[in-house]
Coordinates of C-alpha atoms and ligand atoms in Angstrom, one line a residue:
M1 CA 72.5 35.5 16.5
H2 CA 69.2 33.4 17.2
V3 CA 68.3 30.8 19.9
I4 CA 66.6 28.1 19.2
A5 CA 65.3 25.7 22.0
T6 CA 64.4 21.7 21.3
A7 CA 61.0 20.7 22.1
G8 CA 59.7 17.6 22.0
H9 CA 59.2 13.8 24.1
V10 CA 61.5 11.6 25.7
D11 CA 63.5 9.8 23.3
H12 CA 62.3 11.8 20.0
G13 CA 66.5 12.3 18.9
K14 CA 66.5 15.8 19.9
S15 CA 70.0 15.7 20.9
T16 CA 70.6 13.1 18.5
L17 CA 69.7 16.1 15.8
L18 CA 71.6 18.6 17.7
R19 CA 74.6 16.3 17.8
A20 CA 74.0 16.2 13.7
L21 CA 73.5 19.5 13.1
T22 CA 76.7 20.7 15.3
G23 CA 79.0 18.4 15.6
M24 CA 78.2 19.4 19.2
E25 CA 77.7 16.8 22.4
P26 CA 74.4 18.3 24.0
D27 CA 74.4 16.2 26.9
R28 CA 76.5 17.8 28.7
W29 CA 76.8 15.0 31.8
A30 CA 77.9 11.8 31.7
E31 CA 74.9 10.5 33.9
E32 CA 73.3 11.8 30.5
R33 CA 74.9 10.1 28.0
E34 CA 75.4 6.5 30.1
R35 CA 71.2 6.9 30.7
G36 CA 71.5 7.9 26.8
M37 CA 68.8 10.5 28.1
T38 CA 69.0 14.6 29.0
I39 CA 68.4 15.2 32.5
D40 CA 69.9 19.4 32.2
L41 CA 69.6 21.9 29.6
G42 CA 72.1 21.0 26.0
Y43 CA 74.0 24.2 24.4
A44 CA 74.8 23.8 21.1
W45 CA 75.7 26.3 17.7
T46 CA 76.5 25.5 14.2
V47 CA 76.4 28.6 11.2
L48 CA 74.1 28.5 8.6
P49 CA 74.7 28.3 4.4
G50 CA 72.6 31.9 4.8
G51 CA 76.1 32.7 7.5
E52 CA 73.6 32.9 10.3
T53 CA 74.9 31.4 14.0
V54 CA 72.2 29.9 15.6
A55 CA 72.6 28.5 18.8
F56 CA 70.4 26.2 20.5
V57 CA 69.3 25.2 23.5
D58 CA 68.4 21.0 24.1
V59 CA 66.0 20.7 27.1
P60 CA 65.2 16.8 28.0
G61 CA 62.0 15.2 27.3
H62 CA 61.2 13.7 30.2
H63 CA 58.2 15.2 32.8
R64 CA 60.7 14.0 35.5
F65 CA 62.5 17.2 34.2
I66 CA 59.8 19.5 33.4
T67 CA 61.5 22.3 35.6
N68 CA 64.5 21.7 33.5
M69 CA 63.0 22.1 30.4
L70 CA 60.7 25.5 30.8
A71 CA 64.5 27.2 32.1
G72 CA 65.6 26.4 28.6
L73 CA 61.9 27.6 26.3
G74 CA 61.7 29.7 28.8
P75 CA 63.8 32.8 27.4
V76 CA 63.4 32.0 23.5
P77 CA 61.8 33.3 21.2
A78 CA 62.1 30.4 19.2
A79 CA 61.5 26.2 19.3
M80 CA 62.1 22.9 17.3
L81 CA 59.1 21.0 18.0
V82 CA 60.4 17.1 17.4
V83 CA 58.6 14.1 16.7
A84 CA 59.6 10.8 16.2
A85 CA 58.1 9.2 12.4
D86 CA 58.1 5.9 14.4
E87 CA 56.4 7.6 17.8
G88 CA 54.3 9.7 16.5
W89 CA 52.8 12.7 19.0
C90 CA 53.4 12.0 22.2
R91 CA 52.2 12.9 26.1
Q92 CA 55.5 14.9 26.3
T93 CA 55.0 16.7 22.9
G94 CA 51.7 17.3 23.7
E95 CA 52.8 19.4 26.9
H96 CA 55.6 20.7 25.1
L97 CA 53.8 22.4 22.9
A98 CA 51.0 23.9 26.0
A99 CA 53.9 25.3 27.4
L100 CA 54.9 26.8 24.0
Q101 CA 52.1 28.3 23.6
A102 CA 51.7 29.9 27.3
L103 CA 54.9 31.2 26.3
D104 CA 53.7 32.9 23.3
V105 CA 56.7 31.1 21.4
R106 CA 55.5 32.3 18.2
H107 CA 58.4 30.9 15.8
G108 CA 59.4 27.2 15.7
L109 CA 60.0 24.4 13.1
L110 CA 58.2 20.8 12.9
V111 CA 61.1 18.1 13.1
I112 CA 60.1 15.0 12.0
S113 CA 63.0 12.6 13.1
R114 CA 64.2 9.2 12.7
A115 CA 62.8 9.4 9.6
D116 CA 64.4 5.9 8.5
L117 CA 62.7 4.1 11.6
G118 CA 58.9 5.2 10.9
D119 CA 56.8 7.2 7.7
A120 CA 57.9 10.6 8.2
D121 CA 54.5 11.4 6.3
L122 CA 52.2 10.1 8.3
A123 CA 53.8 11.8 12.1
A124 CA 53.6 14.9 10.3
E125 CA 50.1 14.4 9.5
E126 CA 49.4 13.3 12.5
A127 CA 51.2 16.0 14.8
H128 CA 49.1 19.3 12.1
D129 CA 46.0 17.7 13.9
Y130 CA 47.8 18.2 17.2
L131 CA 48.9 21.5 16.0
A132 CA 45.5 22.9 14.2
G133 CA 44.2 25.6 16.0
T134 CA 47.3 26.5 17.9
V135 CA 50.3 29.1 17.3
F136 CA 52.4 26.4 15.4
E137 CA 48.9 25.5 13.0
D138 CA 51.2 26.4 9.7
V139 CA 54.3 25.8 11.1
E140 CA 57.1 24.7 8.7
T141 CA 57.6 20.4 8.5
V142 CA 61.1 18.6 7.9
A143 CA 61.8 15.6 8.0
V144 CA 65.2 14.2 8.6
S145 CA 67.2 10.7 10.1
A146 CA 69.9 12.1 12.0
V147 CA 71.3 8.5 10.9
T148 CA 71.3 8.3 7.2
R149 CA 71.6 11.9 7.2
H150 CA 68.7 12.5 4.6
G151 CA 66.4 15.5 5.0
L152 CA 69.6 17.9 7.3
E153 CA 70.4 19.9 4.3
E154 CA 66.6 20.8 4.1
L155 CA 66.9 21.3 7.6
R156 CA 69.7 24.1 7.3
A157 CA 67.5 25.0 5.0
A158 CA 64.5 25.8 7.1
L159 CA 66.5 27.0 9.8
G160 CA 67.7 29.8 7.4
R161 CA 64.1 30.8 7.1
L162 CA 63.1 30.3 10.5
A163 CA 66.8 33.0 11.4
A164 CA 65.5 35.0 8.5
R165 CA 61.5 35.1 10.2
I166 CA 62.4 35.5 14.1
P167 CA 61.8 39.2 14.9
A168 CA 64.8 41.5 16.7
P169 CA 64.3 42.1 19.7
S170 CA 63.5 46.2 20.1
P171 CA 67.3 47.5 20.9
S172 CA 65.6 50.0 23.7
L173 CA 64.7 47.1 25.8
P174 CA 66.8 46.2 29.2
A175 CA 68.7 43.7 29.6
R176 CA 67.7 41.3 31.2
L177 CA 70.4 37.6 31.1
W178 CA 68.1 34.5 32.9
V179 CA 71.2 32.8 34.2
D180 CA 70.5 28.5 33.1
R181 CA 74.1 27.9 34.8
V182 CA 76.8 29.0 37.0
F183 CA 80.4 27.6 37.5
T184 CA 83.4 28.8 38.2
I185 CA 87.1 29.1 36.5
R186 CA 90.2 29.3 38.6
G187 CA 92.0 32.6 37.7
A188 CA 88.6 34.6 36.7
G189 CA 86.2 33.1 39.3
T190 CA 82.4 33.0 38.6
V191 CA 81.1 32.7 35.4
V192 CA 77.1 32.5 34.5
T193 CA 75.5 31.9 31.1
G194 CA 72.5 32.1 29.9
T195 CA 70.0 33.3 27.1
L196 CA 69.6 37.5 26.8
G197 CA 65.6 37.6 25.5
A198 CA 66.6 41.1 25.8
G199 CA 69.0 44.2 25.6
E200 CA 72.8 44.4 25.5
I201 CA 75.1 43.4 27.5
A202 CA 78.9 45.0 27.4
A203 CA 82.4 44.4 29.5
G204 CA 83.1 46.7 32.0
D205 CA 78.8 47.3 32.5
E206 CA 77.1 47.3 35.4
L207 CA 74.3 45.0 35.8
L208 CA 71.7 44.1 39.2
L209 CA 71.8 40.9 40.8
A210 CA 68.1 40.9 40.7
S211 CA 67.2 38.8 43.4
S212 CA 69.5 40.2 46.2
R213 CA 69.5 44.1 43.9
R214 CA 73.1 43.5 44.2
P215 CA 75.4 45.6 41.8
V216 CA 77.7 43.1 39.4
R217 CA 80.5 44.1 37.3
V218 CA 80.8 42.4 33.9
R219 CA 85.0 41.7 34.2
K220 CA 84.6 39.3 30.5
L221 CA 81.8 38.5 28.2
E222 CA 81.7 35.6 25.9
S223 CA 79.4 34.3 23.5
L224 CA 79.9 30.8 22.1
K225 CA 83.2 30.5 23.8
A226 CA 84.2 33.3 21.6
T227 CA 85.3 36.5 23.9
V228 CA 83.2 39.6 23.3
M229 CA 83.1 44.0 24.1
R230 CA 79.7 43.9 23.7
S231 CA 76.3 41.3 22.7
T232 CA 72.6 41.9 21.2
A233 CA 70.3 40.0 22.7
V234 CA 69.0 37.2 21.6
A235 CA 72.0 35.5 22.4
R236 CA 73.5 33.5 25.0
V237 CA 76.3 34.7 26.5
A238 CA 78.4 33.8 29.5
V239 CA 79.2 36.5 31.7
N240 CA 82.4 36.6 33.9
V241 CA 81.4 38.6 36.9
R242 CA 83.8 40.1 39.9
G243 CA 82.5 40.3 43.2
L244 CA 80.1 37.3 42.7
T245 CA 80.6 33.7 44.6
T246 CA 79.0 31.2 43.3
R247 CA 76.9 30.4 46.0
E248 CA 75.4 33.8 45.6
I249 CA 73.4 33.2 42.0
R250 CA 71.8 30.6 40.3
R251 CA 69.9 29.3 38.1
G252 CA 66.7 31.7 38.0
D253 CA 68.5 34.5 39.3
A254 CA 68.4 37.2 36.7
L255 CA 71.4 40.0 36.1
V256 CA 69.5 43.0 35.1
A257 CA 70.0 46.0 33.4
P258 CA 69.9 48.5 37.0
S259 CA 66.5 50.3 37.5
R260 CA 65.1 49.3 35.0
W261 CA 63.8 46.2 36.0
A262 CA 61.5 46.7 39.1
P263 CA 61.6 43.6 41.8
V264 CA 58.3 42.1 41.5
E265 CA 56.3 40.1 44.4
C266 CA 53.3 40.3 44.0
M267 CA 51.1 40.5 41.0
D268 CA 48.2 40.7 39.4
V269 CA 47.5 38.6 35.6
R270 CA 45.5 36.9 33.4
L271 CA 45.5 33.4 33.0
V272 CA 45.3 31.4 28.8
S273 CA 43.5 28.4 29.0
A274 CA 43.6 27.8 32.7
E275 CA 42.4 24.4 34.1
E276 CA 38.8 24.5 35.1
K277 CA 40.1 24.3 38.8
V278 CA 43.5 26.7 40.0
A279 CA 44.9 25.8 42.9
S280 CA 45.9 27.6 45.0
R281 CA 49.9 26.3 45.5
L282 CA 52.2 25.9 42.0
I283 CA 55.3 27.0 41.0
L284 CA 55.5 30.5 38.2
H285 CA 57.6 29.6 35.5
I286 CA 59.2 32.5 33.6
G287 CA 62.7 33.3 31.9
S288 CA 65.3 30.4 33.8
A289 CA 63.4 31.1 37.1
A290 CA 60.4 28.6 39.1
V291 CA 59.2 30.0 41.5
P292 CA 56.0 28.8 43.8
V293 CA 53.8 31.4 44.0
R294 CA 50.4 31.5 45.6
V295 CA 47.1 32.2 43.5
R296 CA 44.3 33.9 44.6
M297 CA 41.9 34.5 42.0
L298 CA 40.3 37.7 41.3
G299 CA 38.0 37.2 38.3
S300 CA 36.8 34.1 36.4
D301 CA 40.3 34.4 34.4
T302 CA 42.2 37.2 36.9
A303 CA 44.2 36.8 39.4
R304 CA 46.9 37.5 41.7
L305 CA 50.1 36.1 42.0
M306 CA 52.2 36.6 45.6
L307 CA 55.4 35.1 45.0
A308 CA 57.7 33.3 47.0
R309 CA 60.9 35.7 45.5
P310 CA 61.1 39.3 44.1
L311 CA 61.9 38.7 40.0
P312 CA 62.8 40.7 37.3
L313 CA 59.5 41.5 35.7
H314 CA 57.2 43.3 33.4
I315 CA 53.8 44.4 32.5
G316 CA 52.8 41.9 29.2
E317 CA 55.0 39.2 29.5
R318 CA 54.1 35.5 29.4
A319 CA 54.9 32.7 32.5
I320 CA 53.3 29.2 33.2
L321 CA 51.7 28.0 36.6
R322 CA 52.9 24.4 37.2
D323 CA 51.2 22.3 39.5
P324 CA 54.2 20.7 41.3
G325 CA 52.1 18.1 42.2
P326 CA 51.4 15.9 39.1
Q327 CA 53.4 18.2 37.2
R328 CA 51.2 19.9 35.1
I329 CA 51.0 23.0 33.2
V330 CA 48.0 24.4 34.8
A331 CA 47.7 27.2 33.0
G332 CA 49.6 30.1 30.5
L333 CA 49.4 33.6 31.6
I334 CA 50.3 37.4 30.6
I335 CA 51.3 40.0 33.0
L336 CA 48.5 43.1 33.7
D337 CA 50.0 44.6 36.7
T338 CA 53.6 44.5 38.6
A339 CA 52.7 47.0 41.2
P340 CA 49.0 46.1 42.0
P341 CA 46.8 47.9 44.5
P342 CA 46.5 46.5 48.2
I343 CA 43.1 44.7 48.2
R344 CA 40.4 46.4 50.4
R345 CA 38.1 43.2 51.9
R346 CA 34.9 43.3 49.4
G347 CA 36.9 45.6 47.2
T348 CA 37.8 41.6 44.9
G349 CA 34.9 42.7 42.5
E350 CA 36.1 46.2 42.3
R351 CA 39.9 44.8 41.0
A352 CA 38.4 42.3 39.2
S353 CA 36.6 44.2 36.7
E354 CA 39.4 46.6 36.6
L355 CA 41.4 43.6 35.7
A356 CA 39.3 42.4 32.5
R357 CA 39.6 45.8 31.1
M358 CA 43.4 45.4 30.9
T359 CA 45.3 44.0 28.2
G360 CA 49.6 43.8 29.6
R361 CA 50.2 46.0 26.5
P362 CA 51.9 49.1 27.6
D363 CA 49.4 51.9 28.2
P364 CA 51.2 54.5 30.6
A365 CA 48.4 56.3 30.6
G366 CA 46.4 54.5 31.7
E367 CA 48.3 53.2 34.1
L368 CA 49.0 56.9 35.0
T369 CA 44.6 57.0 34.9
R370 CA 44.4 54.0 37.5
R371 CA 46.9 55.2 39.7
H372 CA 46.9 58.9 40.0
V373 CA 50.7 59.5 40.8
V374 CA 53.4 57.9 39.8
D375 CA 57.0 58.3 40.3
R376 CA 58.1 58.2 36.4
G377 CA 60.8 55.5 37.2
Q378 CA 57.8 52.9 38.4
L379 CA 56.7 53.2 35.1
V380 CA 59.9 52.3 33.0
A381 CA 60.7 49.9 35.7
M382 CA 57.1 48.1 34.9
G383 CA 57.8 47.9 31.5
V384 CA 55.3 50.8 30.3
L385 CA 57.8 53.7 30.0
A386 CA 61.0 54.0 27.5
P387 CA 63.0 56.2 30.2
D388 CA 63.4 59.0 27.8
A389 CA 59.3 58.7 26.0
E390 CA 57.5 61.6 26.7
P391 CA 54.8 61.5 29.8
P392 CA 51.2 60.5 29.1
G393 CA 48.5 63.6 27.9
N394 CA 46.9 63.3 31.0
A395 CA 50.3 63.7 33.4
V396 CA 51.6 67.2 34.7
A397 CA 54.8 66.0 35.1
V398 CA 56.8 68.0 37.8
G399 CA 60.5 66.7 38.4
D400 CA 59.8 62.4 38.2
W401 CA 56.4 62.7 39.2
L402 CA 53.4 62.3 36.9
V403 CA 50.6 62.9 38.3
H404 CA 47.1 62.7 36.8
Q405 CA 45.7 65.9 35.6
R406 CA 42.7 65.6 37.6
Q407 CA 44.8 64.0 40.7
W408 CA 46.4 67.3 40.0
D409 CA 43.1 69.7 39.9
D410 CA 41.5 67.8 43.0
W411 CA 44.8 68.7 45.1
K412 CA 44.7 71.6 43.9
A413 CA 41.2 72.4 45.4
G414 CA 42.5 70.6 48.4
L415 CA 45.5 72.8 49.0
F416 CA 42.9 76.0 48.8
S417 CA 40.0 74.7 51.1
L418 CA 42.8 73.3 53.6
I419 CA 44.8 76.3 53.7
D420 CA 41.3 77.9 54.5
R421 CA 40.3 76.1 57.0
W422 CA 44.0 76.4 58.5
A423 CA 44.1 80.0 58.4
A424 CA 40.9 80.2 60.1
D425 CA 41.8 77.9 63.1
Q426 CA 45.0 79.0 63.8
P427 CA 45.2 83.1 62.6
M428 CA 48.2 83.6 65.0
A429 CA 50.2 81.6 62.4
P430 CA 47.7 81.1 59.0
G431 CA 50.8 79.5 57.1
I432 CA 50.7 75.7 56.7
P433 CA 54.3 74.1 56.8
R434 CA 54.7 72.6 53.6
D435 CA 55.1 69.1 54.6
T436 CA 51.4 69.6 56.6
A437 CA 50.2 70.2 53.2
A438 CA 51.5 67.2 51.9
R439 CA 50.6 64.8 54.2
K440 CA 47.6 66.5 55.2
L441 CA 46.4 66.0 51.4
G442 CA 48.3 62.9 50.7
I443 CA 50.5 64.1 48.8
P444 CA 53.7 62.1 48.2
D445 CA 56.2 64.6 47.5
A446 CA 56.6 68.1 48.9
R447 CA 58.3 69.5 46.4
L448 CA 54.6 68.6 44.0
V449 CA 53.3 71.4 46.5
D450 CA 55.4 73.8 44.9
A451 CA 54.7 73.4 42.3
L452 CA 51.3 73.1 42.6
I453 CA 52.1 76.9 44.6
A454 CA 53.4 78.0 41.5
H455 CA 51.1 77.1 39.0
A456 CA 48.2 78.8 41.7
E457 CA 47.1 82.2 41.8
G458 CA 47.2 84.0 44.3
L459 CA 49.0 81.3 47.1
V460 CA 52.1 82.5 48.5
S461 CA 55.1 79.9 50.4
D462 CA 57.7 81.8 52.4
G463 CA 59.1 81.0 55.7
A464 CA 56.0 81.5 57.5
G465 CA 54.1 78.2 55.7
V466 CA 52.0 78.6 53.0
H467 CA 49.4 80.2 52.9
R468 CA 47.5 82.9 50.8
S469 CA 49.3 85.9 49.9
G470 CA 48.0 89.2 51.7
V471 CA 47.3 87.1 54.9
S472 CA 49.5 87.8 57.4
A473 CA 49.2 86.8 61.5
T474 CA 46.3 88.1 63.6
L475 CA 45.9 87.6 67.9
P476 CA 42.8 87.1 68.9
P477 CA 41.2 90.5 69.8
Q478 CA 42.1 89.7 73.9
A479 CA 45.9 88.6 73.3
E480 CA 45.7 91.9 71.2
K481 CA 44.6 94.4 74.1
A482 CA 47.1 92.8 75.9
L483 CA 50.2 93.2 73.3
V484 CA 49.0 97.2 73.0
V485 CA 49.0 98.0 76.8
I486 CA 52.1 95.4 76.8
I487 CA 53.7 97.5 74.1
Q488 CA 52.3 101.1 76.2
R489 CA 54.5 100.3 79.3
L490 CA 57.4 99.4 77.4
T491 CA 57.8 102.9 75.6
T492 CA 57.5 104.8 78.3
E493 CA 60.0 102.0 80.4
P494 CA 62.0 100.4 77.0
F495 CA 64.2 98.2 80.0
I496 CA 61.4 96.9 82.2
A497 CA 60.6 93.9 80.1
P498 CA 57.5 92.4 81.7
E499 CA 57.4 89.7 84.1
S500 CA 56.8 86.3 83.2
H501 CA 53.0 85.9 85.0
D502 CA 52.1 89.2 84.2
L503 CA 52.8 88.3 80.7
E504 CA 50.1 85.4 81.4
S505 CA 48.2 87.0 83.6
L506 CA 47.2 89.1 80.9
G507 CA 46.6 86.5 78.4
L508 CA 49.8 86.8 76.0
G509 CA 50.5 82.8 76.2
P510 CA 53.6 81.4 74.0
R511 CA 52.4 81.3 71.0
A512 CA 50.7 84.8 70.9
L513 CA 54.3 86.3 72.1
A514 CA 55.7 83.9 68.8
T515 CA 53.4 86.2 66.0
A516 CA 54.0 88.9 67.9
V517 CA 58.5 88.8 67.4
S518 CA 57.2 86.9 63.8
S519 CA 55.5 90.2 63.3
G520 CA 58.3 92.4 64.6
R521 CA 56.2 94.3 67.3
L522 CA 58.4 92.5 70.0
L523 CA 61.6 91.6 70.5
R524 CA 62.4 88.4 72.3
V525 CA 65.7 89.0 74.2
T526 CA 65.7 85.3 75.6
D527 CA 63.1 83.3 77.1
G528 CA 60.7 84.9 79.2
V529 CA 62.6 88.9 78.0
Y530 CA 60.8 90.8 75.7
L531 CA 61.6 93.8 74.8
L532 CA 60.5 96.7 72.2
P533 CA 62.8 96.4 68.9
E534 CA 63.8 99.9 69.0
A535 CA 65.2 98.5 72.9
V536 CA 68.8 97.5 70.6
D537 CA 69.2 101.3 69.7
L538 CA 68.5 103.1 72.5
A539 CA 70.5 100.9 74.9
V540 CA 74.0 101.3 72.7
Q541 CA 73.2 105.0 72.9
R542 CA 72.8 105.0 76.5
L543 CA 75.3 102.6 77.4
A544 CA 77.6 104.7 74.7
T545 CA 77.5 108.1 77.5
L546 CA 79.5 105.1 79.6
P547 CA 82.7 106.0 80.8
Q548 CA 84.5 103.2 78.4
P549 CA 84.8 100.5 79.1
F550 CA 81.8 99.9 82.1
T551 CA 80.8 97.5 83.7
L552 CA 77.6 95.1 83.9
S553 CA 76.9 97.0 86.9
D554 CA 76.9 100.5 85.5
G555 CA 75.1 99.6 82.2
R556 CA 72.4 98.0 84.4
R557 CA 72.2 101.3 86.2
A558 CA 72.6 103.3 82.1
L559 CA 69.5 101.6 81.4
G560 CA 67.5 102.0 84.9
T561 CA 67.1 97.8 84.9
T562 CA 67.2 94.4 87.1
R563 CA 69.7 91.4 85.9
R564 CA 67.4 89.4 84.4
V565 CA 67.0 91.5 81.3
A566 CA 71.0 93.7 81.6
V567 CA 72.6 90.3 81.3
P568 CA 70.7 88.5 78.2
L569 CA 70.5 92.0 76.7
L570 CA 74.4 93.3 76.4
E571 CA 74.8 89.5 75.2
M572 CA 72.5 90.0 72.8
L573 CA 74.7 93.5 72.0
D574 CA 78.2 91.3 72.3
R575 CA 76.5 88.8 69.2
A576 CA 75.2 91.2 67.5
G577 CA 78.5 93.3 67.4
R578 CA 77.3 96.3 69.1
T579 CA 79.5 95.5 72.8
R580 CA 82.1 93.6 73.0
R581 CA 83.5 93.0 76.5
V582 CA 87.3 93.5 76.9
N583 CA 87.7 91.1 79.9
A584 CA 85.5 89.2 82.1
N585 CA 83.7 92.1 83.9
Q586 CA 84.1 94.9 81.6
R587 CA 82.5 96.1 77.8
V588 CA 83.1 98.6 75.4
V589 CA 79.7 100.1 73.1
L590 CA 81.7 99.5 69.5
M591 CA 81.1 102.7 67.3
A592 CA 80.0 100.8 64.0
P593 CA 78.3 97.3 63.8
M594 CA 80.9 95.0 63.1
D595 CA 79.1 92.3 61.1
Q596 CA 78.0 94.8 58.7
P597 CA 80.0 95.2 56.0
A598 CA 82.3 98.3 55.3
T599 CA 80.8 100.4 52.5
Ligands
GTP1 N1 67.5 5.1 13.6 C1 67.7 5.9 14.7 N2 67.7 6.2 15.7 C2 68.1 7.7 16.2 C3 67.6 8.7 15.4 N3 68.2 10.1 16.1 C4 68.0 9.7 17.6 N4 67.8 8.0 17.7 C5 68.3 7.9 18.6 O1 67.2 7.8 19.5 C6 67.1 7.6 20.8 C7 67.3 8.6 21.5 O2 67.8 10.0 21.4 P1 68.0 10.5 22.0 O3 69.2 12.2 20.9 O4 68.8 10.9 23.4 O5 66.8 11.8 22.6 P2 66.1 12.7 23.2 O6 65.1 13.5 22.2 O7 67.4 13.9 22.7 O8 65.9 12.5 24.7 P3 66.1 12.8 25.9 O9 67.1 13.9 25.6 O10 65.9 11.9 26.9 O11 64.5 13.4 25.9 C8 68.9 7.4 20.9 O12 69.2 5.4 20.9 C9 69.5 7.4 19.0 O13 70.2 7.5 18.8 C10 67.5 8.6 13.6 O14 67.3 9.7 12.8 N5 67.8 7.2 13.5
MG2 MG1 67.8 14.8 24.8

């Protein structure tokens, strides 16, 4: 199927032409037929002699309905520009041509209508003067009269040739259906129609409602009033969606393939054929959408747009800026960046020169150079990278992350110096937690730190954090001396744990104690109670010499210690399966540790 829009001045015979071509009524509303004027979009279709189906979107010519006109033109790849033989080129003919140019609609026909009422050759000649230097410069021209039907067969043949020229969109493009009509069908629920500009939709598909990111299910699909299982762009389709009321979706919304279109609220663009002075509040038209935007000029022809609501857009797309006051098209534009960086106060010039070098053509390597690190899905959602494409040549790929080679090297160097600084600052805990390392180096995901370590010689990440291999915790000299004193005391009196104030006055603070414990030189029995690690086996040996079962006091005496040590130590032995409580007051020593599997 091909989808072609009409374009042209009010009353030049666009709707009449479609009526003559298709036998269908494009003016759907009674008011339109009473006033003889198209207000909203109309739809009709026909099969050409060559067998191709052509669907038409009929647009209003009256300038008051320019928003509807743009919603019709927005998503289509081709247009019939209609000029009445008796009136010739008029104001809205020029305006519609400007819209086609801005949207880069390059395929079309010039139809001189109402040929029975005027000199078609003269009108054609005049029109070609206006078309000179535009994308429609060499457009094929046909004169027709819908009344005498003269020229209709030539027009059908010309439409056939046009259809053959329109390139099919790449099948790998993700689906996006710009909605232009929403209604309910009793028993079926909400139905939306639109021009599927890219991709494919099938019954049963899950799509996202772009405005709210809500998932919706395609319950039933129709194209040109026939039920179909799938529809491939470009096509007119009607989608019966599950789980949406007509209040939740409207013209200008889009149904899109999940995860392939980012919601764009801010973007940088290049203006094309812009008026001298561009106002700061305009309406952005793209697809069937019309969204207020704030415009901030950055360079001579580049600007940042802030959208009043997000739209699913890709880099490289064309759109129109319109001034809502005088209803004029102010500029066309090419989207350069759908996720632009914030601009610092004096950074406008810098960004402008960056934008001056950008083209809107997909450039994954360039994106990575500008962004340094990017989630692959982000490039996909910008329309820059196909989901199954190889990463760009300048990337280090880690899972879904793409890191620019230079950024990678910077991070690696940064990690080494960070680790060395950290170890020098805190010799008792020389390993930096990997999340801390990620945060300090501005690395967006700690898994990237793991990958850096895996690619770096001599770095280790373990329970102690990230450190150079061979580096272990050391105590400051004073704490080390104190620890030796404590260890000597415990060697002679293994169950007399030093008192907290003792430890403190010797200069063994909590961090030094933790270091001594983690390096296996002390055993922490409970808060403030430290023994040597061999105290466990020694305690079991002594307790085993008591008549079994034994009480806490028996145990305490056998160990030669106080309740402060005996209570937590025995509880520790219980937990380790070296002793077991047999009743409220008594325990027995177990001969083999219970928590070790029998061999
Ligand atoms: N004699 C003659 N009249 C025509 C022909 N085509 C259209 N008309 C008349 O021109 C008038 C306008 O035609 P429409 O088809 O409504 O024009 P339009 O371009 O759709 O107008 P808008 O949708 O309002 O922009 C109507 O009165 C038609 O009957 C034709 O080939 N010959
Ligand atoms: Mg009309």
